[in-house]
Coordinates of C-alpha atoms in Angstrom, one line a residue:
M27 CA -46.0 29.7 110.3
G28 CA -47.1 31.6 107.2
D29 CA -49.5 34.5 106.8
N30 CA -52.4 32.0 106.4
G31 CA -51.9 30.9 109.9
E32 CA -51.0 27.2 109.2
I33 CA -48.2 25.0 110.4
I34 CA -47.2 22.0 108.2
I35 CA -45.4 19.2 110.0
L36 CA -43.6 16.7 107.8
S37 CA -42.3 13.4 109.0
D38 CA -39.0 12.2 107.5
D39 CA -39.4 8.5 108.1
D40 CA -37.0 7.7 105.2
D41 CA -34.1 8.9 107.3
D42 CA -35.5 7.6 110.6
H43 CA -36.0 3.9 110.4
D44 CA -37.6 3.8 113.8
V45 CA -40.7 5.7 112.7
S46 CA -43.7 3.4 112.6
C47 CA -45.6 2.9 109.3
S48 CA -48.7 4.2 111.2
D49 CA -47.2 7.6 111.8
A50 CA -48.8 10.3 109.6
S51 CA -46.6 11.7 106.8
V52 CA -48.2 15.2 106.7
L53 CA -50.2 17.1 109.3
I54 CA -51.6 20.6 108.9
V55 CA -52.4 22.6 112.0
E56 CA -54.5 25.7 111.6
M57 CA -54.2 28.4 114.2
E58 CA -56.9 30.9 115.0
D59 CA -55.9 34.5 114.7
V60 CA -56.0 36.2 118.1
K61 CA -56.3 39.9 118.2
K62 CA -53.9 41.6 120.4
K63 CA -55.5 43.7 123.2
S64 CA -53.5 46.1 125.2
D65 CA -55.7 45.5 128.2
V66 CA -55.1 41.8 128.4
V67 CA -52.8 40.9 131.2
L68 CA -51.4 37.4 131.6
S69 CA -50.9 35.9 134.9
Q70 CA -47.4 35.5 136.3
S71 CA -47.7 31.7 136.1
S72 CA -48.6 32.0 132.4
L73 CA -45.6 34.2 131.7
D74 CA -43.4 31.6 133.3
E75 CA -44.5 28.8 130.9
D76 CA -42.2 27.9 127.9
L77 CA -45.2 27.1 125.6
V78 CA -48.7 28.3 125.8
V79 CA -51.4 26.5 123.8
T80 CA -54.0 29.0 122.7
F81 CA -56.0 26.8 120.2
S82 CA -55.9 23.3 118.8
R83 CA -58.0 21.0 116.6
R84 CA -57.6 17.6 114.8
A85 CA -55.3 17.8 111.8
E86 CA -56.7 17.5 108.3
V87 CA -55.7 14.2 106.7
L88 CA -54.3 14.4 103.1
P89 CA -54.1 11.6 100.5
H90 CA -51.6 9.0 101.7
A91 CA -50.5 5.5 101.2
R92 CA -52.3 2.9 103.3
Y93 CA -49.2 2.2 105.5
D94 CA -49.1 6.0 106.3
C95 CA -52.7 6.1 107.5
S96 CA -53.1 7.9 110.9
I97 CA -56.6 6.5 111.5
H98 CA -56.1 2.8 111.0
P99 CA -52.9 1.2 112.3
F100 CA -50.8 -0.7 109.7
T101 CA -48.9 -3.9 110.3
A102 CA -45.9 -4.3 108.1
T103 CA -44.8 -7.7 106.7
E104 CA -42.3 -8.7 104.0
C105 CA -44.4 -10.4 101.4
E106 CA -47.7 -11.6 102.8
V107 CA -50.2 -12.0 99.9
G108 CA -52.5 -14.8 101.2
S109 CA -54.9 -12.6 103.2
P110 CA -55.0 -9.2 105.0
V111 CA -52.7 -8.9 107.9
A112 CA -54.3 -7.6 111.2
S113 CA -56.4 -4.6 110.2
N114 CA -54.5 -3.7 107.0
Q115 CA -57.7 -4.0 104.9
L116 CA -59.3 -1.1 106.8
I117 CA -59.1 2.3 105.0
C118 CA -60.1 5.9 105.3
D119 CA -61.3 8.1 102.5
Q120 CA -57.8 9.3 101.7
C121 CA -56.0 5.9 101.6
F122 CA -54.2 5.0 98.4
C123 CA -53.1 1.6 97.1
Y124 CA -49.2 1.6 97.0
I125 CA -49.2 -0.9 94.1
C126 CA -51.9 0.6 91.9
D127 CA -51.2 4.3 92.9
K128 CA -54.9 5.0 93.1
L129 CA -57.5 5.2 95.9
A130 CA -57.7 2.0 97.9
S131 CA -61.5 2.0 97.5
A132 CA -60.9 1.6 93.7
C133 CA -58.3 -1.2 93.9
L134 CA -59.7 -4.5 92.8
M135 CA -56.9 -6.5 94.4
W136 CA -57.1 -4.8 97.8
S137 CA -57.9 -7.9 99.9
H138 CA -57.9 -10.5 97.1
S139 CA -56.4 -13.8 98.2
G140 CA -53.0 -14.4 96.6
V141 CA -52.5 -10.7 95.8
C142 CA -53.6 -8.6 98.8
H143 CA -52.5 -5.1 97.9
C144 CA -53.6 -3.9 101.4
N145 CA -50.4 -5.4 102.8
S146 CA -48.1 -3.5 100.5
H147 CA -45.7 -0.9 101.8
K148 CA -42.4 0.8 100.7
R149 CA -40.0 -0.9 103.1
S150 CA -40.3 -4.3 101.3
D151 CA -38.3 -5.2 98.2
F152 CA -41.1 -7.6 97.2
W153 CA -43.8 -4.9 97.2
N154 CA -41.5 -2.4 95.6
N155 CA -41.0 -4.8 92.7
Q156 CA -44.7 -5.4 92.5
R157 CA -45.3 -1.6 92.4
S158 CA -42.7 -1.2 89.6
S159 CA -44.2 -4.0 87.5
S160 CA -47.6 -2.5 87.9
L161 CA -46.7 1.0 87.1
L162 CA -44.0 0.4 84.5
G163 CA -45.9 -2.2 82.5
G164 CA -43.9 -3.2 79.4
L165 CA -41.2 -0.6 80.3
K166 CA -40.0 -2.8 83.1
S167 CA -38.1 -5.0 80.7
F168 CA -35.9 -2.0 79.9
N169 CA -34.9 -1.8 83.7
L170 CA -36.2 1.7 83.8
T171 CA -37.1 3.3 87.2
L172 CA -40.2 5.2 88.0
S173 CA -38.2 8.4 88.2
E174 CA -37.2 8.0 84.6
I175 CA -40.7 7.6 83.3
D176 CA -42.4 10.6 81.7
A177 CA -45.4 11.1 79.5
H178 CA -43.5 10.4 76.3
L179 CA -42.4 7.0 77.6
R180 CA -45.9 6.2 78.8
H181 CA -47.2 7.0 75.3
A182 CA -44.5 4.8 73.8
E183 CA -45.6 1.9 75.9
V184 CA -49.2 2.3 74.8
M185 CA -48.1 2.4 71.2
L186 CA -46.0 -0.7 71.7
Q187 CA -48.8 -2.7 73.2
S188 CA -51.1 -1.8 70.3
F189 CA -48.3 -2.6 67.8
R190 CA -47.7 -6.1 69.3
Q191 CA -51.3 -7.1 69.1
E192 CA -51.7 -6.1 65.5
L193 CA -48.2 -7.5 64.6
N194 CA -49.2 -10.9 66.0
A195 CA -52.4 -10.9 63.9
K196 CA -50.5 -10.0 60.7
F197 CA -47.8 -12.6 61.3
S198 CA -50.5 -15.3 61.9
T199 CA -52.0 -14.3 58.5
F200 CA -48.6 -14.7 56.9
L201 CA -48.1 -18.2 58.4
K202 CA -51.4 -19.3 56.9
G203 CA -50.2 -18.4 53.4
N204 CA -52.0 -17.1 50.3
A205 CA -53.6 -19.1 47.5
L206 CA -52.0 -18.9 44.0
P207 CA -55.1 -17.3 42.4
E208 CA -54.6 -14.3 44.7
Y209 CA -51.4 -13.5 42.9
G210 CA -52.8 -14.2 39.5
L211 CA -50.9 -17.5 39.1
N212 CA -52.3 -20.6 37.4
L213 CA -50.2 -23.6 38.0
P214 CA -51.0 -27.3 37.8
N215 CA -50.7 -27.8 41.5
Q216 CA -53.2 -25.3 42.8
Q217 CA -52.8 -26.6 46.4
C218 CA -49.4 -24.8 46.9
L219 CA -49.4 -21.6 49.0
I220 CA -47.4 -18.4 48.8
F221 CA -45.9 -17.1 52.0
D222 CA -45.4 -13.4 51.5
Y223 CA -43.9 -11.4 54.4
T224 CA -44.4 -8.1 52.6
N225 CA -47.4 -7.0 54.6
V226 CA -45.7 -7.7 57.9
Y227 CA -42.6 -5.8 56.7
E228 CA -44.6 -2.8 55.7
F229 CA -46.5 -2.7 59.0
V230 CA -43.3 -2.8 61.0
S231 CA -41.8 -0.1 58.7
S232 CA -44.9 2.1 59.4
F233 CA -44.4 1.7 63.1
L234 CA -40.7 2.6 62.9
N235 CA -41.8 5.7 60.9
K236 CA -44.0 6.7 63.8
A237 CA -41.1 6.2 66.2
D238 CA -39.0 8.6 64.1
N239 CA -41.5 11.3 65.1
Q240 CA -41.4 10.7 68.8
D241 CA -39.3 12.1 71.6
G242 CA -35.7 10.8 71.7
R243 CA -36.0 8.3 74.5
A244 CA -39.5 7.2 73.5
A245 CA -38.3 6.6 69.9
A246 CA -35.4 4.4 71.2
I247 CA -37.8 2.3 73.4
M248 CA -40.3 1.9 70.5
R249 CA -37.5 0.7 68.1
L250 CA -36.1 -1.8 70.5
G251 CA -39.5 -3.0 71.5
A252 CA -40.5 -3.6 67.9
A253 CA -37.1 -5.4 67.2
E254 CA -37.8 -7.7 70.1
D255 CA -41.0 -8.9 68.4
F256 CA -40.1 -9.1 64.7
I257 CA -36.8 -10.9 65.1
R258 CA -38.7 -13.9 66.4
H259 CA -40.5 -14.3 63.1
F260 CA -39.4 -17.0 60.7
Q261 CA -39.9 -17.9 57.0
R262 CA -42.4 -20.7 56.3
T263 CA -41.0 -23.5 54.1
G264 CA -42.7 -25.5 51.4
G265 CA -44.4 -22.7 49.6
I266 CA -43.7 -20.9 46.3
N267 CA -41.2 -18.1 46.4
I268 CA -42.1 -14.9 44.7
Q269 CA -39.7 -12.2 43.3
S270 CA -40.3 -9.5 45.8
A271 CA -37.6 -7.7 47.9
M272 CA -39.3 -8.2 51.3
A273 CA -41.4 -11.3 50.6
N274 CA -38.9 -13.4 52.5
A275 CA -39.1 -13.0 56.2
N276 CA -35.4 -13.5 56.9
E277 CA -34.3 -10.9 54.4
A278 CA -37.0 -8.5 55.6
K279 CA -35.9 -9.0 59.2
R280 CA -32.3 -8.1 58.4
A281 CA -33.4 -4.9 56.6
L282 CA -35.6 -3.9 59.5
L283 CA -33.0 -4.7 62.2
Q284 CA -30.3 -2.8 60.2
R285 CA -32.7 0.2 60.2
V286 CA -33.3 -0.1 64.0
V287 CA -29.5 -0.4 64.6
A288 CA -28.6 2.6 62.5
S289 CA -31.3 4.8 64.2
L290 CA -30.2 3.7 67.7
Q291 CA -26.5 4.2 67.0
R292 CA -27.2 7.7 65.8
Q293 CA -29.3 8.5 68.9
M294 CA -26.6 7.1 71.2
V295 CA -24.0 9.4 69.6
M296 CA -26.0 12.4 68.7
A297 CA -28.7 12.6 71.4
D298 CA -28.1 13.8 75.0
F299 CA -28.8 10.4 76.5
T300 CA -27.3 9.7 79.9
S301 CA -24.7 7.0 80.2
E302 CA -27.1 5.1 82.4
F303 CA -29.9 5.2 79.8
I304 CA -27.5 4.1 77.0
H305 CA -26.4 1.1 79.1
K306 CA -30.0 0.1 79.7
L307 CA -30.7 0.2 75.9
Q308 CA -27.5 -1.9 75.3
D309 CA -28.4 -4.4 77.9
F310 CA -31.9 -4.9 76.5
Y311 CA -30.4 -5.4 73.0
K312 CA -27.9 -8.0 74.3
R313 CA -30.8 -10.0 75.8
L314 CA -32.6 -10.3 72.5
C315 CA -32.7 -13.8 71.0
F316 CA -30.9 -13.4 67.7
P317 CA -31.6 -16.2 65.1
A318 CA -28.7 -17.5 63.1
E319 CA -29.4 -15.2 60.2
L320 CA -29.1 -12.1 62.4
R321 CA -26.2 -13.0 64.7
S322 CA -23.8 -10.8 62.7
L323 CA -25.8 -7.8 64.1
K324 CA -25.6 -8.9 67.7
N325 CA -22.7 -6.6 68.8
C326 CA -23.9 -3.5 66.9
M327 CA -24.9 -1.7 70.0
C328 CA -21.4 -1.5 71.5
V329 CA -21.3 2.3 71.5
R330 CA -19.1 4.1 74.1
P331 CA -20.9 7.0 75.8
W332 CA -19.2 10.4 75.4
D333 CA -18.1 10.4 79.1
D334 CA -16.2 7.1 78.6
V335 CA -12.9 7.4 80.4
L336 CA -10.7 6.2 77.4
L337 CA -12.7 8.3 74.9
V338 CA -12.4 11.4 77.0
S339 CA -8.7 11.0 77.5
V340 CA -8.1 10.6 73.8
L341 CA -10.2 13.7 72.9
K342 CA -8.4 15.8 75.4
G343 CA -5.0 14.7 74.1
Q344 CA -4.1 12.9 77.3
N345 CA -3.9 9.5 75.6
V346 CA -2.2 9.4 72.1
S347 CA -2.2 5.6 71.8
G348 CA -5.9 4.8 72.3
V349 CA -5.0 2.1 74.8
R350 CA -5.7 2.1 78.5
K351 CA -5.0 -0.4 81.3
D352 CA -7.5 -0.7 84.1
K353 CA -6.9 -3.1 86.9
G354 CA -4.8 -5.3 84.6
K355 CA -7.3 -5.3 81.8
K356 CA -6.4 -3.7 78.4
D357 CA -9.0 -1.3 77.0
V358 CA -8.5 -0.4 73.3
L359 CA -10.4 2.3 71.5
I360 CA -12.0 0.2 68.8
E361 CA -15.3 1.3 67.2
Q362 CA -17.4 0.4 64.3
V363 CA -17.1 2.6 61.1
S364 CA -20.7 3.7 61.5
I365 CA -20.0 5.0 65.0
I366 CA -16.7 6.7 63.8
R367 CA -18.7 8.5 61.1
L368 CA -21.3 9.7 63.5
R369 CA -18.7 11.0 65.9
T370 CA -17.0 12.8 63.0
E371 CA -20.3 14.4 62.0
L372 CA -21.1 15.6 65.5
L373 CA -17.6 16.9 66.4
Q374 CA -17.7 18.9 63.1
R375 CA -21.1 20.4 64.0
Q376 CA -19.6 21.4 67.4
H377 CA -16.4 22.9 65.7
R378 CA -14.2 20.6 67.8
Y379 CA -11.7 20.0 65.0
R380 CA -8.7 19.4 67.2
E381 CA -10.4 16.8 69.3
L382 CA -11.7 15.2 66.1
C383 CA -8.2 14.9 64.7
R384 CA -6.9 13.3 67.9
Y385 CA -9.8 10.8 67.8
L386 CA -9.3 9.8 64.1
R387 CA -5.5 9.3 64.6
V388 CA -5.9 6.7 67.3
V389 CA -9.3 5.0 66.9
Q390 CA -9.2 1.5 65.4
T391 CA -11.9 -0.4 63.5
D392 CA -12.3 -3.8 61.9
D393 CA -13.0 -2.3 58.4
S394 CA -9.9 -0.3 57.4
K395 CA -11.1 0.1 53.8
L396 CA -14.2 2.0 54.9
F397 CA -12.3 3.9 57.5
Q398 CA -9.5 5.2 55.3
P399 CA -11.6 7.9 53.5
V400 CA -12.6 9.3 57.0
R401 CA -9.0 9.3 58.2
D402 CA -8.0 11.0 54.9
L403 CA -10.0 14.1 56.1
I404 CA -7.6 14.7 59.0
P405 CA -5.6 17.4 57.0
F406 CA -8.9 19.2 56.2
F407 CA -10.0 19.2 59.9
T408 CA -6.5 20.4 60.8
C409 CA -7.0 23.3 58.3
M410 CA -10.3 24.1 60.0
D411 CA -8.5 24.2 63.3
G412 CA -6.3 26.9 61.8
N413 CA -3.0 25.1 61.6
F414 CA -1.9 25.0 57.9
T415 CA 1.6 23.9 58.7
L416 CA 0.5 20.8 60.5
A417 CA -2.1 20.2 57.8
C418 CA 0.6 20.1 55.2
S419 CA 2.6 17.7 57.3
S420 CA -0.4 15.4 57.8
L421 CA -0.8 15.1 54.0
F422 CA 2.6 13.6 53.6
P423 CA 3.4 11.0 56.4
L424 CA 6.1 8.5 55.6
V425 CA 3.5 5.7 55.3
N426 CA 0.0 5.8 53.6
A427 CA 0.0 9.5 52.7
P428 CA -3.4 11.0 52.1
A429 CA -1.9 13.1 49.3
S430 CA -1.1 9.9 47.4
R431 CA -4.9 9.3 46.9
F432 CA -5.7 12.8 45.6
S433 CA -7.9 13.4 42.7
P434 CA -7.5 16.6 40.6
L435 CA -10.6 18.0 42.3
I436 CA -9.2 17.4 45.8
F437 CA -5.8 18.9 44.7
H438 CA -7.6 22.0 43.5
F439 CA -9.6 22.1 46.8
Y440 CA -6.5 22.2 49.0
L441 CA -4.7 24.6 46.7
R442 CA -7.6 27.0 47.1
V443 CA -7.7 26.5 50.9
F444 CA -4.0 27.1 51.3
E445 CA -3.9 30.1 48.9
T446 CA -7.0 31.9 50.2
A447 CA -7.3 30.7 53.9
T448 CA -10.9 30.0 53.3
A449 CA -12.9 26.8 53.4
P450 CA -16.5 25.7 52.4
K451 CA -19.1 25.5 55.1
L452 CA -19.6 21.7 55.0
I453 CA -20.1 18.7 57.1
V454 CA -18.1 15.9 55.4
I455 CA -17.5 12.2 56.0
Q456 CA -15.3 11.4 53.0
P457 CA -13.0 13.5 50.7
V458 CA -15.3 13.3 47.7
E459 CA -17.8 15.5 49.6
L460 CA -15.3 18.4 49.9
F461 CA -15.9 20.0 46.5
C462 CA -19.6 20.7 46.8
S463 CA -20.5 23.3 44.2
N464 CA -23.2 24.9 46.4
A465 CA -21.1 25.4 49.5
T466 CA -20.3 28.8 50.8
W467 CA -16.6 29.5 51.3
E468 CA -15.8 31.5 54.4
P469 CA -12.5 32.7 56.0
I470 CA -10.9 30.3 58.5
K471 CA -10.6 32.0 61.8
D472 CA -7.2 33.2 62.9
V473 CA -5.2 31.8 60.0
V474 CA -3.3 33.4 57.1
P475 CA -2.7 31.9 53.6
L476 CA 0.5 29.9 52.9
N477 CA 3.3 32.0 51.4
R478 CA 4.0 31.3 47.8
A479 CA 7.1 29.1 48.4
E480 CA 5.1 26.8 50.8
L481 CA 2.3 26.7 48.3
V482 CA 4.7 25.6 45.5
R483 CA 6.3 23.1 47.8
F484 CA 2.9 21.6 48.7
A485 CA 1.9 21.3 45.0
L486 CA 5.2 19.7 43.9
R487 CA 5.1 17.2 46.8
V488 CA 1.6 16.1 45.7
Q489 CA 2.8 15.7 42.1
T490 CA 5.7 13.6 43.4
C491 CA 3.6 11.1 45.3
C492 CA 0.4 11.1 43.3
P493 CA 0.6 10.1 39.6
P494 CA -2.9 11.3 38.7
I495 CA -1.9 14.9 39.8
F496 CA 1.4 14.6 38.0
T497 CA -0.1 13.7 34.7
D498 CA -3.2 16.0 34.8
S499 CA -2.8 19.1 32.6
L500 CA -5.3 21.2 34.5
C501 CA -3.4 20.7 37.8
W502 CA -0.2 22.1 36.1
T503 CA -2.2 25.0 34.7
S504 CA -3.4 25.9 38.2
L505 CA 0.0 25.8 39.7
L506 CA 1.7 27.7 36.8
R507 CA -1.0 30.5 37.1
I508 CA 0.1 31.0 40.7
V509 CA 3.8 31.4 40.0
N510 CA 3.2 33.4 36.7
A511 CA 1.0 35.9 38.5
P512 CA 2.5 36.6 42.0
G513 CA -0.1 39.4 42.6
G514 CA -3.0 37.1 41.9
P515 CA -5.1 36.4 38.8
A516 CA -6.4 40.0 38.8
L517 CA -2.8 41.4 38.5
L518 CA -1.2 39.8 35.5
T519 CA 2.0 41.7 35.5
A520 CA 5.2 40.4 33.9
L521 CA 8.1 39.4 36.0
P522 CA 11.4 41.0 34.9
A523 CA 13.7 38.4 33.3
P524 CA 16.7 37.5 35.6
P525 CA 20.3 37.7 34.3
P526 CA 21.5 34.9 32.0
Q527 CA 23.8 33.6 34.7
F528 CA 20.9 33.2 37.1
L529 CA 19.0 31.3 34.4
M530 CA 21.9 29.1 33.8
D531 CA 22.5 28.3 37.5
A532 CA 18.8 27.7 38.1
K533 CA 18.9 24.6 35.9
D534 CA 21.2 22.8 38.4
V535 CA 19.5 24.2 41.5
T536 CA 15.9 23.3 40.4
N537 CA 17.0 19.9 39.2
S538 CA 18.5 19.2 42.7
I539 CA 15.4 20.4 44.5
L540 CA 13.1 18.3 42.4
H541 CA 15.1 15.1 42.9
S542 CA 15.1 15.6 46.7
T543 CA 12.8 13.5 48.9
H544 CA 10.9 16.3 50.5
I545 CA 11.2 19.1 48.0
Q546 CA 13.1 21.6 50.1
I547 CA 13.5 25.0 48.6
P548 CA 16.8 26.7 49.7
R549 CA 16.5 30.3 51.0
L550 CA 19.6 31.3 49.0
F551 CA 17.8 30.4 45.8
Q552 CA 15.0 32.9 46.5
E553 CA 17.2 35.6 48.0
V554 CA 17.7 37.9 44.9
Y555 CA 14.8 36.9 42.6
P556 CA 12.2 35.1 44.8
E557 CA 9.3 35.2 42.4
Q558 CA 11.4 34.3 39.3
A559 CA 13.0 31.5 41.3
L560 CA 9.7 29.9 42.1
L561 CA 8.5 30.3 38.4
L562 CA 11.7 28.6 37.2
L563 CA 11.3 25.8 39.7
V564 CA 7.8 25.0 38.5
T565 CA 8.8 25.4 34.9
R566 CA 11.6 22.9 35.4
A567 CA 9.1 20.4 37.0
L568 CA 6.9 20.9 33.9
A569 CA 9.9 20.1 31.7
L570 CA 10.3 16.8 33.5
R571 CA 6.6 16.2 33.1
I572 CA 6.8 16.7 29.3
I573 CA 9.8 14.4 29.1
H574 CA 7.9 11.8 31.0
A575 CA 4.8 11.5 28.7
P576 CA 2.6 13.5 26.3
L577 CA 0.8 16.5 27.9
T578 CA -2.7 17.0 26.7
P579 CA -4.1 19.6 26.4
A580 CA -0.9 21.7 26.4
L581 CA -2.2 25.1 25.2
P582 CA -3.8 26.0 28.6
V583 CA -0.5 25.1 30.3
L584 CA 1.6 27.2 27.9
G585 CA -1.0 30.0 28.1
T586 CA 0.1 30.7 31.7
F587 CA 3.5 32.0 30.3
K588 CA 2.0 34.8 28.2
E589 CA 3.3 37.5 30.5
N590 CA 6.6 35.8 31.0
V591 CA 7.8 34.6 27.6
W592 CA 11.4 34.5 28.9
A593 CA 10.4 31.6 31.1
L594 CA 8.8 29.8 28.1
W595 CA 12.1 30.1 26.2
W596 CA 13.8 28.7 29.3
L597 CA 11.4 25.8 29.2
W598 CA 12.5 25.0 25.6
D599 CA 16.1 25.2 26.6
S600 CA 15.4 22.8 29.5
L601 CA 13.9 20.3 27.1
S602 CA 16.8 20.5 24.6
F603 CA 18.7 17.6 26.2
N604 CA 15.9 15.2 24.9
K605 CA 15.4 16.2 21.2
E606 CA 13.0 13.4 20.5
R607 CA 10.6 14.3 23.2
L608 CA 10.9 18.0 22.5
N609 CA 10.1 17.6 18.8
A610 CA 7.1 15.3 19.7
F611 CA 5.8 17.8 22.1
L612 CA 6.2 20.7 19.6
E613 CA 4.3 18.6 17.0
D614 CA 1.5 17.9 19.5
V615 CA 1.2 21.6 20.4
T616 CA 1.2 22.6 16.7
Q617 CA -1.5 20.0 16.0
E618 CA -3.5 21.2 19.0
M619 CA -3.3 24.8 17.8
E620 CA -4.5 23.8 14.4
N621 CA -7.5 21.9 16.0
T622 CA -8.4 24.9 18.2
A623 CA -11.0 26.7 16.2
G624 CA -11.7 30.3 17.1
S625 CA -8.5 30.8 19.1
P626 CA -6.3 33.1 17.0
A627 CA -4.8 34.7 20.1
A628 CA -3.1 31.4 21.0
V629 CA -1.8 30.9 17.5
N630 CA -0.4 34.4 17.4
L631 CA 1.3 33.9 20.8
Y632 CA 2.9 30.6 20.2
A633 CA 3.3 30.1 16.5
P634 CA 6.4 32.2 15.9
Q635 CA 8.2 30.8 19.0
L636 CA 7.2 27.2 18.4
N637 CA 7.8 27.2 14.7
G638 CA 11.2 28.9 15.1
H639 CA 12.3 26.6 17.8
S640 CA 11.1 23.5 16.0
Q641 CA 13.0 24.5 12.9
C642 CA 16.1 25.0 15.0
Q643 CA 15.7 21.6 16.6
L644 CA 15.0 19.8 13.4
S645 CA 17.9 21.4 11.6
S646 CA 20.3 20.4 14.4

């Protein structure tokens, strides 16, 4: 009992199946305040009573379903619709129709023969289905329950009903065709018609535009409802074809359905739909009648919800094969490329890079050509997860190495990431998107740059497996700048020349390193002169590059040695075993210097060395 002096008695007839439908659901009993008087003395018999009733009155009747009426008894039957049963048609002022969900006095079918809403009640599956059909309307075809319906879905149903009426009118106009003069055509046979689907296509597109602006679930319902209607359309034959993108109904339907599928796939992956709601959308899509020209899109809604058992186990690292057996059935993680791209986008936005790498390693698809660029991003996502060592390894697997498909831009991208431990703030789906000029580069959390030896090893391994990087002059320039300036570009200090014996021994050591499979740099080689050793290793690799084919432009590459001329002379000496290629290279560099207008510094730096060495080679 509250301060207002009322007692509310609720009946729980859902749990107690013995309660009669005539029992009241809610009764309110008001109690009259009684002032306490110190001089009132109760009799001994009154004190001995367990309960004393001081006041009572008839309960106020609240709005209720007819079967809950406390005034008029209700007789429950399973599915009687022919006529009112007993006194079921009698009502009080607060009786509601269970089917229409409005006052019984306003129900037009209350005692109508063949319908008889007065006999409806909640303990009958028949009447429950009638109520759902009445209240859900067009939403019933989606198998939605009343508890799932909100104002947004109600509005979506209203918009769908209006859309269907107008769509039918426009399609009827399309089937009638248009006369030739309406298109400015004058042909001998003026009786021919033109069947142009463009107006229907534009109307459906306009409706889909409206769906894009609705609440998530409402938008999905509107898209599927529209698809259910327009895929039934067909192209009239016998008319004159016009050159218009969407004049043909079959082509226009494919474009519209592809748009619907793309939007729904994105919602299923990106939106916070429940698994139950996703399954209902998928079931509705499967029930659509796909004509022959659209059957290739029939299975496009096979999207696993995020709480799918196999998907969850893969993301958590509990399943590294992407295959699961359940009750003897084999479940394989196979998804469409479009779905893989959507998951890749979302997991990046959520910074779940480790889970994304696990997913991309095991997921399968029927279009490996389109999937390969996405899988090539695994090293980048591994970098974002803060594991540079694993990222380097993932660039060079034994089969199908991502580094083998590098472009010079991608090479420079990874070189910068490994050298600075920074990365651009991007959401990418393919490697070509990595080098966005407007992206802001930020430090990667809890990671340090690769040391110089690892950086050199990475670059040399890429050159070994990727011909475009091996032949590109700018890639060599970038790598040589790193080893010629150990303190960074801002500190261009010369490295002391190592002893002649070290320079002589370095030829055999560097040659052995460069001809190994995985480019392993021995610690012993870097023990005494670590920076000079790395410079000689890259210089030796450059010599092999020059022997392989002409290097153009060469001046930027040679310009990296301006602080370490001793290494440049070591390069000439390394090339001396192939006099023909050395002389050709010197001639190319000399010609390039002559063609470089306004660059006297380069000429002054290289001319004495090149000319002297060239004369020496030619004389020998």
